[in-house]
Amino acid sequence: MDAKIVGVTFRNDSFKYDRQQIIAGLCGKEKIYLKREPANKFDLNAVAVMLLRKDNKDWKIGYLRAELAAFLSDLWSKYKFSATIKEIRQGNVEENRPYGLSIDIKK
């Protein structure tokens, strides 16, 4: 299942790099995973897309769309989902065009 990641223009709390800087540095072979955020104050079904790092300080790079997160939340207890980077859309600061990210989700 293909998914466009949302929230990629926001800054991570308590972190010096914003998500745009993180995505700009990706090559597409990095490991990512999905992490439910049931305590998220904006969406109880929120699913964050996390970049796996060797130092165990993983970085949040965005979220699944609310509709997709709600759909997956019903299946979360039955299946284990994995994700891979499918496409990195190049941004351009001068044109006010942000970097984007699409992923492939499998169960």
PDB file of C-alpha atoms in Angstrom:
ATOM      1  CA  MET A   1       0.000   0.000   0.000  1.00  0.00           C
ATOM      2  CA  ASP A   2       1.477   3.356  -1.054  1.00  0.00           C
ATOM      3  CA  ALA A   3       1.199   6.323   1.280  1.00  0.00           C
ATOM      4  CA  LYS A   4       2.226   9.951   1.024  1.00  0.00           C
ATOM      5  CA  ILE A   5       3.613  11.153   4.354  1.00  0.00           C
ATOM      6  CA  VAL A   6       2.089  14.276   5.888  1.00  0.00           C
ATOM      7  CA  GLY A   7       3.497  16.680   8.460  1.00  0.00           C
ATOM      8  CA  VAL A   8       6.893  16.767   6.751  1.00  0.00           C
ATOM      9  CA  THR A   9       7.200  20.554   7.083  1.00  0.00           C
ATOM     10  CA  PHE A  10       6.993  20.593  10.879  1.00  0.00           C
ATOM     11  CA  ARG A  11       9.886  20.784  13.316  1.00  0.00           C
ATOM     12  CA  ASN A  12      10.384  17.908  15.739  1.00  0.00           C
ATOM     13  CA  ASP A  13       9.990  18.871  19.395  1.00  0.00           C
ATOM     14  CA  SER A  14      13.247  18.948  21.378  1.00  0.00           C
ATOM     15  CA  PHE A  15      15.320  18.284  18.284  1.00  0.00           C
ATOM     16  CA  LYS A  16      17.628  20.638  16.422  1.00  0.00           C
ATOM     17  CA  TYR A  17      16.809  19.424  12.888  1.00  0.00           C
ATOM     18  CA  ASP A  18      13.467  19.917  11.219  1.00  0.00           C
ATOM     19  CA  ARG A  19      11.869  17.177   9.161  1.00  0.00           C
ATOM     20  CA  GLN A  20      12.729  18.916   5.896  1.00  0.00           C
ATOM     21  CA  GLN A  21      16.443  18.754   6.730  1.00  0.00           C
ATOM     22  CA  ILE A  22      16.132  15.076   7.607  1.00  0.00           C
ATOM     23  CA  ILE A  23      14.254  14.171   4.406  1.00  0.00           C
ATOM     24  CA  ALA A  24      16.682  16.228   2.291  1.00  0.00           C
ATOM     25  CA  GLY A  25      19.519  14.037   3.593  1.00  0.00           C
ATOM     26  CA  LEU A  26      17.859  10.700   2.768  1.00  0.00           C
ATOM     27  CA  CYS A  27      19.026   8.493  -0.095  1.00  0.00           C
ATOM     28  CA  GLY A  28      16.037   6.119  -0.006  1.00  0.00           C
ATOM     29  CA  LYS A  29      17.768   3.055   1.434  1.00  0.00           C
ATOM     30  CA  GLU A  30      17.331   4.029   5.086  1.00  0.00           C
ATOM     31  CA  LYS A  31      15.238   1.869   7.383  1.00  0.00           C
ATOM     32  CA  ILE A  32      11.947   3.306   8.571  1.00  0.00           C
ATOM     33  CA  TYR A  33       9.142   1.988  10.749  1.00  0.00           C
ATOM     34  CA  LEU A  34       5.627   2.920  11.815  1.00  0.00           C
ATOM     35  CA  LYS A  35       4.879   3.865  15.415  1.00  0.00           C
ATOM     36  CA  ARG A  36       1.397   4.325  16.851  1.00  0.00           C
ATOM     37  CA  GLU A  37       0.837   7.387  19.017  1.00  0.00           C
ATOM     38  CA  PRO A  38      -2.367   6.673  20.973  1.00  0.00           C
ATOM     39  CA  ALA A  39      -1.663   9.639  23.291  1.00  0.00           C
ATOM     40  CA  ASN A  40      -1.370  12.113  20.384  1.00  0.00           C
ATOM     41  CA  LYS A  41      -3.493  15.128  21.345  1.00  0.00           C
ATOM     42  CA  PHE A  42      -4.547  15.777  17.742  1.00  0.00           C
ATOM     43  CA  ASP A  43      -5.413  12.221  16.652  1.00  0.00           C
ATOM     44  CA  LEU A  44      -5.804   9.163  18.876  1.00  0.00           C
ATOM     45  CA  ASN A  45      -5.133   6.942  15.827  1.00  0.00           C
ATOM     46  CA  ALA A  46      -1.961   8.822  14.820  1.00  0.00           C
ATOM     47  CA  VAL A  47       0.818   6.750  13.250  1.00  0.00           C
ATOM     48  CA  ALA A  48       4.251   8.358  13.045  1.00  0.00           C
ATOM     49  CA  VAL A  49       6.821   7.444  10.405  1.00  0.00           C
ATOM     50  CA  MET A  50      10.164   6.996  12.129  1.00  0.00           C
ATOM     51  CA  LEU A  51      13.693   6.890  10.728  1.00  0.00           C
ATOM     52  CA  LEU A  52      15.690   4.104  12.388  1.00  0.00           C
ATOM     53  CA  ARG A  53      19.097   5.250  13.597  1.00  0.00           C
ATOM     54  CA  LYS A  54      22.046   3.249  14.885  1.00  0.00           C
ATOM     55  CA  ASP A  55      22.292   5.355  18.049  1.00  0.00           C
ATOM     56  CA  ASN A  56      18.709   4.405  19.069  1.00  0.00           C
ATOM     57  CA  LYS A  57      17.655   8.064  18.846  1.00  0.00           C
ATOM     58  CA  ASP A  58      15.188   7.534  16.024  1.00  0.00           C
ATOM     59  CA  TRP A  59      13.827  10.577  14.195  1.00  0.00           C
ATOM     60  CA  LYS A  60      10.193  11.304  13.398  1.00  0.00           C
ATOM     61  CA  ILE A  61       9.888  12.301   9.742  1.00  0.00           C
ATOM     62  CA  GLY A  62       6.120  12.661   9.483  1.00  0.00           C
ATOM     63  CA  TYR A  63       2.785  10.901   9.847  1.00  0.00           C
ATOM     64  CA  LEU A  64       0.356   8.765   7.903  1.00  0.00           C
ATOM     65  CA  ARG A  65      -2.783  10.588   6.745  1.00  0.00           C
ATOM     66  CA  ALA A  66      -5.494  10.493   9.428  1.00  0.00           C
ATOM     67  CA  GLU A  67      -7.814   8.333   7.291  1.00  0.00           C
ATOM     68  CA  LEU A  68      -5.134   5.735   6.654  1.00  0.00           C
ATOM     69  CA  ALA A  69      -4.029   5.758  10.294  1.00  0.00           C
ATOM     70  CA  ALA A  70      -7.637   5.140  11.404  1.00  0.00           C
ATOM     71  CA  PHE A  71      -7.962   2.260   8.938  1.00  0.00           C
ATOM     72  CA  LEU A  72      -4.709   0.662  10.118  1.00  0.00           C
ATOM     73  CA  SER A  73      -5.564   1.132  13.789  1.00  0.00           C
ATOM     74  CA  ASP A  74      -8.381  -1.386  13.380  1.00  0.00           C
ATOM     75  CA  LEU A  75      -5.865  -3.910  12.016  1.00  0.00           C
ATOM     76  CA  TRP A  76      -2.893  -3.072  14.244  1.00  0.00           C
ATOM     77  CA  SER A  77      -3.551  -5.821  16.774  1.00  0.00           C
ATOM     78  CA  LYS A  78      -3.896  -8.470  14.040  1.00  0.00           C
ATOM     79  CA  TYR A  79      -0.921  -7.636  11.829  1.00  0.00           C
ATOM     80  CA  LYS A  80       2.610  -6.351  12.051  1.00  0.00           C
ATOM     81  CA  PHE A  81       3.198  -3.601   9.507  1.00  0.00           C
ATOM     82  CA  SER A  82       6.500  -2.719   7.890  1.00  0.00           C
ATOM     83  CA  ALA A  83       7.390   0.273   5.753  1.00  0.00           C
ATOM     84  CA  THR A  84      10.025   1.184   3.191  1.00  0.00           C
ATOM     85  CA  ILE A  85      10.838   4.422   1.431  1.00  0.00           C
ATOM     86  CA  LYS A  86       9.330   4.462  -2.037  1.00  0.00           C
ATOM     87  CA  GLU A  87      10.017   8.006  -3.255  1.00  0.00           C
ATOM     88  CA  ILE A  88      11.722  11.157  -2.040  1.00  0.00           C
ATOM     89  CA  ARG A  89      10.282  14.214  -3.756  1.00  0.00           C
ATOM     90  CA  GLN A  90      12.913  16.890  -4.159  1.00  0.00           C
ATOM     91  CA  GLY A  91      12.139  20.255  -2.630  1.00  0.00           C
ATOM     92  CA  ASN A  92      13.323  23.716  -3.525  1.00  0.00           C
ATOM     93  CA  VAL A  93      13.624  26.362  -0.825  1.00  0.00           C
ATOM     94  CA  GLU A  94      13.714  29.243  -3.324  1.00  0.00           C
ATOM     95  CA  GLU A  95      10.429  28.108  -4.876  1.00  0.00           C
ATOM     96  CA  ASN A  96       8.880  27.384  -1.449  1.00  0.00           C
ATOM     97  CA  ARG A  97       8.403  23.748  -2.488  1.00  0.00           C
ATOM     98  CA  PRO A  98       9.001  21.338   0.411  1.00  0.00           C
ATOM     99  CA  TYR A  99      10.606  17.928   0.232  1.00  0.00           C
ATOM    100  CA  GLY A 100       8.108  15.084   0.308  1.00  0.00           C
ATOM    101  CA  LEU A 101       8.160  11.394   1.028  1.00  0.00           C
ATOM    102  CA  SER A 102       6.114   8.416  -0.089  1.00  0.00           C
ATOM    103  CA  ILE A 103       6.372   5.014   1.523  1.00  0.00           C
ATOM    104  CA  ASP A 104       5.228   1.475   0.849  1.00  0.00           C
ATOM    105  CA  ILE A 105       3.414  -0.265   3.726  1.00  0.00           C
ATOM    106  CA  LYS A 106       3.202  -4.045   3.959  1.00  0.00           C
ATOM    107  CA  LYS A 107       1.724  -6.419   6.497  1.00  0.00           C
TER     108      LYS A 107
END
